[in-house]
């Protein structure tokens, strides 16, 4: 088993990464000053697969878990579902020393984390992420929350878990498309801060796609280290944490204009990363060959690298970017790469350039010379 620490003073916590470690959930909880009563919050897909192992482990360690199951999918990230969960916790008399285990993907993690942050003004919580995206991204860093009709993640909190337990064996039951979508975030970590990780992904992509446990352990641990390091320096997104949004400005807009659900988040940000790499060639000196490597690696991970858009949909896309949180003075801000492994946030980009990279999905052109 590997351990990565998230050093945040009194809110520091470990991330445990290993094969078949869900059975150790109870033992890890027993080392903390938790009360006996607790809840596992999971979804309809994950609960039948893993709730028994998680609950059994907690019971063996002397805890009394109740299981709260929500429907699978983004729709469960709602205030209504927060209320349903809180009602259940109250009904089972969970008290201040009780704790919550989030067992599932990013949806369950964000929802259960927000429930933990607010039920009785806050009870302890533990993340047991079961998707690749949740293991390398959403379970680490303490952003929790739900959606409003007006947009995603508009209600939330910064609330850190007491530990994160990534059981790599859980990834084996994940649908191929979900697994590949998680790889988009993995590749992102290489681009934003680790050229060696990026090179390893180029080398090991076939093994990764086979979900080889050894390579998964290495890669998940490295991604968690990078996220932990960014979060350590900027827990509440004052600045640096923005680099985690590489590929997300265009990616979020693609999710919005294509109707949530057509593309998975990871697929939309794969397209966004290719576009951001092309903008980087124009605006921040990324060598065209490196933009090509970004595109090639995403393609090899089975992810889309571009979308064909009519002029009208391009306008809608740019409109959606303007509505995104990262807009200031009407100019759309991007995270751009100087080279693979190094990015800069807060770059304002002219609309013509965005249109140009969207219009030419295949060719990478530079106007620097
Ligand atoms: N808090 C953060 O910092 C942060 C960061 C990134 C994304 N997010 C959020 O994460 C969410 C997306 O997370 P996700 O991609 O994990 O989606 P998800 O939680 O919806 O999981 C994807 C699908 O896989 C199923 N599933 C989960 N684990 C499984 C397993 N081991 N075997 C089989 N099926 C399994 C789920 O039931 C679901 O149908 C979004 O709501 C996004 O906003 C949050
Ligand atoms: Zn993302």
Short mmCIF file of C-alpha atoms and ligand atoms in Angstrom, two decimals:
data_model
loop_
_atom_site.label_atom_id
_atom_site.label_comp_id
_atom_site.label_asym_id
_atom_site.label_seq_id
_atom_site.Cartn_x
_atom_site.Cartn_y
_atom_site.Cartn_z
CA UNK A 1 0.00 0.00 0.00
CA UNK A 2 1.17 3.54 -0.78
CA UNK A 3 0.38 6.59 1.34
CA UNK A 4 0.32 10.17 0.11
CA UNK A 5 -0.08 12.96 2.66
CA UNK A 6 -2.12 16.09 2.16
CA UNK A 7 -0.38 18.54 4.51
CA UNK A 8 -2.89 21.15 5.67
CA UNK A 9 -1.88 21.81 9.29
CA UNK A 10 -4.56 20.56 11.66
CA UNK A 11 -6.64 19.42 8.68
CA UNK A 12 -3.88 17.19 7.24
CA UNK A 13 -4.85 13.72 6.12
CA UNK A 14 -3.48 10.64 4.38
CA UNK A 15 -4.52 9.09 1.07
CA UNK A 16 -4.15 5.30 1.12
CA UNK A 17 -3.71 3.67 -2.27
CA UNK A 18 -3.65 -0.08 -2.85
CA UNK A 19 -5.33 -3.24 -4.12
CA UNK A 20 -8.24 -4.67 -2.11
CA UNK A 21 -7.82 -2.23 0.76
CA UNK A 22 -11.53 -1.52 1.23
CA UNK A 23 -11.41 -4.31 3.82
CA UNK A 24 -9.14 -2.06 5.92
CA UNK A 25 -11.64 0.80 6.04
CA UNK A 26 -12.78 -0.01 9.59
CA UNK A 27 -9.24 -0.36 10.95
CA UNK A 28 -8.32 3.10 9.60
CA UNK A 29 -11.47 4.60 11.17
CA UNK A 30 -10.71 2.89 14.49
CA UNK A 31 -7.51 4.92 14.80
CA UNK A 32 -9.51 8.16 14.83
CA UNK A 33 -11.75 9.37 17.64
CA UNK A 34 -15.00 8.51 15.90
CA UNK A 35 -18.25 7.49 17.58
CA UNK A 36 -19.70 4.05 16.86
CA UNK A 37 -22.59 5.12 14.67
CA UNK A 38 -21.80 5.99 11.09
CA UNK A 39 -23.31 6.09 7.61
CA UNK A 40 -22.08 4.85 4.27
CA UNK A 41 -23.46 7.03 1.49
CA UNK A 42 -23.27 5.32 -1.90
CA UNK A 43 -25.17 5.06 -5.19
CA UNK A 44 -27.30 2.38 -6.81
CA UNK A 45 -24.45 1.05 -8.95
CA UNK A 46 -21.71 1.06 -6.37
CA UNK A 47 -23.63 -0.10 -3.30
CA UNK A 48 -24.41 -3.61 -4.65
CA UNK A 49 -20.73 -4.06 -5.53
CA UNK A 50 -18.89 -2.64 -2.53
CA UNK A 51 -21.20 -1.67 0.36
CA UNK A 52 -21.02 -5.16 1.86
CA UNK A 53 -17.22 -5.12 2.03
CA UNK A 54 -17.18 -1.57 3.40
CA UNK A 55 -19.92 -2.26 5.97
CA UNK A 56 -18.35 -5.55 7.05
CA UNK A 57 -15.01 -3.89 7.60
CA UNK A 58 -16.62 -1.17 9.72
CA UNK A 59 -18.57 -3.71 11.78
CA UNK A 60 -15.47 -5.81 12.43
CA UNK A 61 -13.85 -2.68 13.84
CA UNK A 62 -16.81 -2.16 16.22
CA UNK A 63 -18.78 0.45 14.26
CA UNK A 64 -22.51 0.43 13.52
CA UNK A 65 -22.93 1.55 9.92
CA UNK A 66 -26.20 2.39 8.16
CA UNK A 67 -26.33 2.43 4.39
CA UNK A 68 -27.84 5.37 2.51
CA UNK A 69 -28.19 4.74 -1.23
CA UNK A 70 -28.90 7.51 -3.74
CA UNK A 71 -29.67 7.13 -7.47
CA UNK A 72 -26.54 7.02 -9.66
CA UNK A 73 -25.71 10.08 -11.72
CA UNK A 74 -25.22 13.83 -11.60
CA UNK A 75 -28.89 14.45 -10.73
CA UNK A 76 -28.19 13.24 -7.21
CA UNK A 77 -25.96 16.26 -6.63
CA UNK A 78 -28.95 18.35 -5.53
CA UNK A 79 -30.16 20.13 -2.41
CA UNK A 80 -33.15 17.80 -2.42
CA UNK A 81 -30.81 14.81 -2.12
CA UNK A 82 -28.89 16.58 0.65
CA UNK A 83 -32.16 16.79 2.54
CA UNK A 84 -33.02 13.14 1.87
CA UNK A 85 -29.60 12.08 3.19
CA UNK A 86 -29.78 14.34 6.26
CA UNK A 87 -33.28 13.05 7.07
CA UNK A 88 -31.93 9.51 7.01
CA UNK A 89 -28.98 10.41 9.23
CA UNK A 90 -31.31 12.07 11.73
CA UNK A 91 -33.68 9.10 11.57
CA UNK A 92 -30.80 6.78 12.48
CA UNK A 93 -29.74 9.20 15.21
CA UNK A 94 -26.28 9.96 13.93
CA UNK A 95 -24.73 12.42 16.36
CA UNK A 96 -21.77 14.82 16.51
CA UNK A 97 -19.17 12.07 16.86
CA UNK A 98 -20.68 10.00 14.07
CA UNK A 99 -19.01 9.96 10.67
CA UNK A 100 -19.86 9.49 7.03
CA UNK A 101 -18.14 7.31 4.46
CA UNK A 102 -18.55 8.46 0.84
CA UNK A 103 -18.40 5.24 -1.19
CA UNK A 104 -18.58 5.93 -4.92
CA UNK A 105 -17.52 8.28 -7.67
CA UNK A 106 -17.29 12.06 -7.68
CA UNK A 107 -21.05 12.48 -7.45
CA UNK A 108 -21.27 10.55 -4.19
CA UNK A 109 -18.10 12.19 -2.86
CA UNK A 110 -19.31 15.73 -3.54
CA UNK A 111 -22.80 15.03 -2.16
CA UNK A 112 -21.76 13.03 0.92
CA UNK A 113 -18.99 15.53 1.66
CA UNK A 114 -21.48 18.39 1.60
CA UNK A 115 -23.87 16.42 3.81
CA UNK A 116 -20.97 15.83 6.24
CA UNK A 117 -20.03 19.53 6.16
CA UNK A 118 -23.55 20.63 7.10
CA UNK A 119 -25.29 17.89 9.10
CA UNK A 120 -25.15 19.01 12.75
CA UNK A 121 -22.85 21.82 11.54
CA UNK A 122 -20.32 19.25 10.46
CA UNK A 123 -19.44 15.63 11.18
CA UNK A 124 -16.26 13.80 10.18
CA UNK A 125 -16.09 12.16 6.78
CA UNK A 126 -14.00 9.69 4.87
CA UNK A 127 -13.65 9.34 1.11
CA UNK A 128 -13.65 5.86 -0.44
CA UNK A 129 -13.55 6.79 -4.16
CA UNK A 130 -14.40 4.07 -6.68
CA UNK A 131 -13.90 5.81 -10.05
CA UNK A 132 -10.55 6.79 -11.54
CA UNK A 133 -11.69 10.41 -11.68
CA UNK A 134 -12.63 10.38 -8.01
CA UNK A 135 -9.38 8.65 -6.97
CA UNK A 136 -7.09 11.12 -8.73
CA UNK A 137 -9.17 14.26 -8.45
CA UNK A 138 -12.50 14.80 -6.71
CA UNK A 139 -11.83 12.92 -3.45
CA UNK A 140 -8.71 14.96 -2.72
CA UNK A 141 -8.76 18.63 -1.78
CA UNK A 142 -11.98 19.11 0.14
CA UNK A 143 -14.23 20.73 -2.45
CA UNK A 144 -17.71 19.41 -1.76
CA UNK A 145 -21.07 20.58 -3.00
CA UNK A 146 -24.14 20.19 -5.16
CA UNK A 147 -25.66 21.75 -8.27
CA UNK A 148 -28.44 24.29 -8.74
CA UNK A 149 -30.70 24.63 -11.78
CA UNK A 150 -28.56 27.67 -12.63
CA UNK A 151 -25.33 25.68 -12.84
CA UNK A 152 -22.97 23.06 -11.51
CA UNK A 153 -21.38 23.18 -8.05
CA UNK A 154 -23.00 26.50 -7.13
CA UNK A 155 -23.61 25.48 -3.51
CA UNK A 156 -20.74 23.97 -1.58
CA UNK A 157 -17.96 24.17 0.95
CA UNK A 158 -14.30 23.48 1.48
CA UNK A 159 -14.44 20.55 3.87
CA UNK A 160 -11.53 18.10 4.08
CA UNK A 161 -12.02 14.37 4.64
CA UNK A 162 -10.16 12.65 7.52
CA UNK A 163 -8.60 10.21 5.10
CA UNK A 164 -9.04 8.95 1.54
CA UNK A 165 -8.95 5.26 0.74
CA UNK A 166 -8.40 4.40 -2.93
CA UNK A 167 -9.00 0.71 -3.52
CA UNK A 168 -7.59 0.11 -7.00
CA UNK A 169 -9.47 -3.20 -7.26
CA UNK A 170 -12.72 -1.21 -7.44
CA UNK A 171 -11.61 0.24 -10.77
CA UNK A 172 -11.97 -3.18 -12.37
CA UNK A 173 -15.77 -2.96 -12.47
CA UNK A 174 -15.78 0.55 -13.90
CA UNK A 175 -17.21 0.90 -17.44
CA UNK A 176 -14.56 1.37 -20.11
CA UNK A 177 -15.89 4.79 -21.06
CA UNK A 178 -15.77 6.03 -17.43
CA UNK A 179 -12.25 4.66 -17.01
CA UNK A 180 -11.02 6.46 -20.12
CA UNK A 181 -12.70 9.68 -19.00
CA UNK A 182 -10.67 9.45 -15.79
CA UNK A 183 -7.51 9.18 -17.88
CA UNK A 184 -8.16 12.68 -19.22
CA UNK A 185 -7.54 14.05 -15.70
CA UNK A 186 -4.48 11.80 -15.29
CA UNK A 187 -2.98 13.19 -18.51
CA UNK A 188 -3.82 16.70 -17.29
CA UNK A 189 -1.53 16.22 -14.26
CA UNK A 190 1.35 15.40 -16.58
CA UNK A 191 0.75 18.55 -18.61
CA UNK A 192 0.36 20.91 -15.65
CA UNK A 193 3.27 19.78 -13.56
CA UNK A 194 5.12 16.62 -14.41
CA UNK A 195 6.81 15.99 -17.75
CA UNK A 196 8.15 12.65 -16.44
CA UNK A 197 4.62 11.47 -15.63
CA UNK A 198 3.53 12.53 -19.11
CA UNK A 199 6.39 10.53 -20.65
CA UNK A 200 5.51 7.53 -18.50
CA UNK A 201 1.90 7.73 -19.72
CA UNK A 202 3.16 7.77 -23.31
CA UNK A 203 5.18 4.64 -22.55
CA UNK A 204 2.67 2.79 -20.41
CA UNK A 205 -0.69 3.71 -21.97
CA UNK A 206 -1.38 0.13 -23.17
CA UNK A 207 -0.74 -1.27 -19.66
CA UNK A 208 -2.83 1.49 -18.14
CA UNK A 209 -5.72 0.71 -20.49
CA UNK A 210 -5.47 -2.93 -19.35
CA UNK A 211 -5.76 -1.55 -15.78
CA UNK A 212 -2.52 -3.22 -14.77
CA UNK A 213 -2.51 -2.92 -10.94
CA UNK A 214 1.16 -2.03 -10.65
CA UNK A 215 1.03 0.83 -13.11
CA UNK A 216 -2.31 2.04 -11.74
CA UNK A 217 -0.86 2.21 -8.23
CA UNK A 218 2.08 4.26 -9.45
CA UNK A 219 0.01 6.62 -11.56
CA UNK A 220 -2.83 7.17 -9.06
CA UNK A 221 -0.29 7.87 -6.31
CA UNK A 222 1.61 10.36 -8.49
CA UNK A 223 -1.59 12.20 -9.44
CA UNK A 224 -2.63 12.38 -5.77
CA UNK A 225 0.80 13.78 -4.90
CA UNK A 226 0.45 16.50 -7.50
CA UNK A 227 -3.08 17.40 -6.42
CA UNK A 228 -2.03 17.34 -2.74
CA UNK A 229 0.85 19.67 -3.51
CA UNK A 230 -1.37 22.17 -5.33
CA UNK A 231 -4.02 22.03 -2.58
CA UNK A 232 -1.34 22.46 0.12
CA UNK A 233 -0.26 25.72 -1.49
CA UNK A 234 -3.78 26.99 -2.20
CA UNK A 235 -6.49 25.25 -0.19
CA UNK A 236 -9.33 27.62 -1.08
CA UNK A 237 -8.52 28.47 -4.69
CA UNK A 238 -6.96 31.89 -4.27
CA UNK A 239 -4.69 31.40 -7.26
CA UNK A 240 -2.46 28.38 -7.93
CA UNK A 241 -5.30 25.86 -7.66
CA UNK A 242 -6.58 27.33 -10.93
CA UNK A 243 -3.89 25.35 -12.82
CA UNK A 244 -6.00 22.24 -12.16
CA UNK A 245 -8.42 23.77 -14.64
CA UNK A 246 -6.17 23.20 -17.66
CA UNK A 247 -8.53 22.27 -20.51
CA UNK A 248 -11.57 23.05 -18.38
CA UNK A 249 -12.56 26.49 -19.75
CA UNK A 250 -13.43 25.05 -23.14
CA UNK A 251 -14.33 21.66 -21.60
CA UNK A 252 -17.01 23.11 -19.32
CA UNK A 253 -18.44 25.12 -22.21
CA UNK A 254 -18.61 21.98 -24.36
CA UNK A 255 -20.49 20.19 -21.57
CA UNK A 256 -22.91 23.12 -21.32
CA UNK A 257 -23.65 23.67 -25.03
CA UNK A 258 -23.87 20.00 -25.97
CA UNK A 259 -26.35 19.43 -23.17
CA UNK A 260 -25.02 17.83 -19.98
CA UNK A 261 -24.81 14.10 -20.53
CA UNK A 262 -23.70 13.92 -24.18
CA UNK A 263 -20.04 14.03 -23.24
CA UNK A 264 -18.65 12.73 -19.99
CA UNK A 265 -16.67 15.38 -18.14
CA UNK A 266 -13.37 13.69 -18.99
CA UNK A 267 -14.27 13.55 -22.68
CA UNK A 268 -15.17 17.25 -22.75
CA UNK A 269 -11.92 18.21 -21.05
CA UNK A 270 -9.94 16.01 -23.44
CA UNK A 271 -11.28 18.22 -26.24
CA UNK A 272 -10.61 21.26 -24.04
CA UNK A 273 -7.01 20.18 -23.43
CA UNK A 274 -6.29 19.76 -27.13
CA UNK A 275 -7.72 23.23 -27.77
CA UNK A 276 -5.78 24.71 -24.83
CA UNK A 277 -2.58 23.13 -26.15
CA UNK A 278 -3.17 24.73 -29.55
CA UNK A 279 -3.80 28.11 -27.92
CA UNK A 280 -0.61 27.58 -25.95
CA UNK A 281 1.36 27.24 -29.19
CA UNK A 282 0.03 30.65 -30.25
CA UNK A 283 0.17 32.45 -26.95
CA UNK A 284 2.62 30.92 -24.50
CA UNK A 285 5.39 29.39 -26.55
CA UNK A 286 4.46 25.71 -26.30
CA UNK A 287 6.39 23.97 -29.09
CA UNK A 288 3.96 22.70 -31.75
CA UNK A 289 5.47 19.22 -31.40
CA UNK A 290 4.48 19.15 -27.71
CA UNK A 291 0.91 20.17 -28.54
CA UNK A 292 0.97 17.25 -30.96
CA UNK A 293 2.07 14.90 -28.16
CA UNK A 294 -0.84 16.08 -25.99
CA UNK A 295 -3.32 15.37 -28.76
CA UNK A 296 -1.74 12.02 -29.59
CA UNK A 297 -1.75 10.80 -25.96
CA UNK A 298 -5.39 11.75 -25.44
CA UNK A 299 -6.30 9.93 -28.64
CA UNK A 300 -4.40 6.85 -27.53
CA UNK A 301 -6.39 6.92 -24.29
CA UNK A 302 -9.47 6.59 -26.49
CA UNK A 303 -10.62 10.15 -25.87
CA UNK A 304 -12.04 12.64 -28.38
CA UNK A 305 -9.63 15.37 -29.48
CA UNK A 306 -12.00 17.76 -31.23
CA UNK A 307 -15.58 18.63 -32.11
CA UNK A 308 -16.97 19.91 -35.38
CA UNK A 309 -19.07 22.98 -34.66
CA UNK A 310 -21.13 25.22 -36.88
CA UNK A 311 -20.42 28.96 -36.60
CA UNK A 312 -23.61 29.30 -34.56
CA UNK A 313 -22.58 26.64 -32.06
CA UNK A 314 -19.11 28.17 -31.85
CA UNK A 315 -20.76 31.42 -30.77
CA UNK A 316 -22.84 29.54 -28.20
CA UNK A 317 -19.65 27.90 -26.93
CA UNK A 318 -17.88 31.24 -26.51
CA UNK A 319 -20.99 32.62 -24.83
CA UNK A 320 -20.89 29.70 -22.39
CA UNK A 321 -17.22 30.43 -21.63
CA UNK A 322 -18.14 34.02 -20.78
CA UNK A 323 -20.66 32.71 -18.25
CA UNK A 324 -18.02 30.53 -16.60
CA UNK A 325 -16.61 31.54 -13.23
CA UNK A 326 -13.17 32.28 -14.62
CA UNK A 327 -14.12 35.36 -16.63
CA UNK A 328 -12.83 38.79 -15.67
CA UNK A 329 -13.38 42.09 -17.53
CA UNK A 330 -15.25 40.22 -20.25
CA UNK A 331 -12.09 38.45 -21.38
CA UNK A 332 -11.94 34.71 -21.16
CA UNK A 333 -9.06 33.42 -19.06
CA UNK A 334 -7.13 30.29 -19.80
CA UNK A 335 -4.56 28.06 -18.21
CA UNK A 336 -1.91 27.69 -20.92
CA UNK A 337 1.17 25.50 -21.16
CA UNK A 338 4.69 26.84 -21.72
CA UNK A 339 5.84 23.30 -22.17
CA UNK A 340 4.62 19.90 -21.06
CA UNK A 341 4.95 19.95 -17.27
CA UNK A 342 4.64 23.72 -16.85
CA UNK A 343 1.59 25.95 -17.12
CA UNK A 344 0.51 29.49 -16.33
CA UNK A 345 -2.99 30.49 -15.21
CA UNK A 346 -4.97 33.66 -15.85
CA UNK A 347 -4.01 34.19 -19.49
CA UNK A 348 -6.53 36.36 -21.31
CA UNK A 349 -7.11 35.19 -24.83
CA UNK A 350 -8.70 37.04 -27.72
CA UNK A 351 -11.90 35.60 -29.07
CA UNK A 352 -10.53 35.28 -32.65
CA UNK A 353 -7.85 32.94 -31.41
CA UNK A 354 -10.37 30.75 -29.64
CA UNK A 355 -12.45 30.63 -32.82
CA UNK A 356 -9.35 29.79 -34.83
CA UNK A 357 -8.40 26.74 -32.72
CA UNK A 358 -11.99 25.55 -32.65
CA UNK A 359 -12.27 25.88 -36.42
CA UNK A 360 -9.06 23.96 -37.12
CA UNK A 361 -9.26 20.88 -34.94
CA UNK A 362 -6.61 18.91 -36.80
CA UNK A 363 -3.78 21.28 -37.63
CA UNK A 364 -1.64 23.03 -35.08
CA UNK A 365 -0.55 26.42 -36.41
CA UNK A 366 1.68 28.91 -34.74
CA UNK A 367 1.63 32.63 -35.49
CA UNK A 368 4.69 33.36 -33.41
CA UNK A 369 7.01 33.51 -36.39
N1 LIG B 1 -14.80 17.95 -5.68
C1 LIG B 1 -13.94 18.09 -6.66
O1 LIG B 1 -12.85 18.61 -6.50
C2 LIG B 1 -14.31 17.54 -8.01
C3 LIG B 1 -13.34 17.43 -9.01
C4 LIG B 1 -13.69 16.85 -10.20
C5 LIG B 1 -14.99 16.42 -10.41
N2 LIG B 1 -15.92 16.55 -9.42
C6 LIG B 1 -17.29 16.05 -9.61
O2 LIG B 1 -17.25 14.64 -9.77
C7 LIG B 1 -18.41 14.23 -10.46
C8 LIG B 1 -18.05 13.19 -11.49
O3 LIG B 1 -17.48 12.09 -10.84
P1 LIG B 1 -17.37 10.67 -11.55
O4 LIG B 1 -16.81 10.85 -12.90
O5 LIG B 1 -16.69 9.77 -10.60
O6 LIG B 1 -18.91 10.28 -11.79
P2 LIG B 1 -19.96 9.39 -10.98
O7 LIG B 1 -19.79 9.52 -9.54
O8 LIG B 1 -21.28 9.72 -11.56
O9 LIG B 1 -19.55 7.91 -11.41
C9 LIG B 1 -19.65 7.52 -12.76
C10 LIG B 1 -20.51 6.26 -12.92
O10 LIG B 1 -19.76 5.13 -12.51
C11 LIG B 1 -20.48 4.37 -11.55
N3 LIG B 1 -19.45 3.77 -10.69
C12 LIG B 1 -18.71 4.37 -9.74
N4 LIG B 1 -17.76 3.54 -9.29
C13 LIG B 1 -17.92 2.37 -9.93
C14 LIG B 1 -17.23 1.13 -9.89
N5 LIG B 1 -16.15 0.94 -9.14
N6 LIG B 1 -17.68 0.13 -10.70
C15 LIG B 1 -18.75 0.33 -11.52
N7 LIG B 1 -19.42 1.48 -11.61
C16 LIG B 1 -19.00 2.50 -10.82
C17 LIG B 1 -21.39 5.36 -10.88
O11 LIG B 1 -22.51 4.75 -10.32
C18 LIG B 1 -21.77 6.26 -12.07
O12 LIG B 1 -22.80 5.66 -12.79
C19 LIG B 1 -19.02 15.51 -11.06
O13 LIG B 1 -20.19 15.83 -10.35
C20 LIG B 1 -17.96 16.56 -10.84
O14 LIG B 1 -18.50 17.85 -10.64
C21 LIG B 1 -15.60 17.09 -8.23
ZN1 LIG B 2 -12.09 17.93 -14.33
#
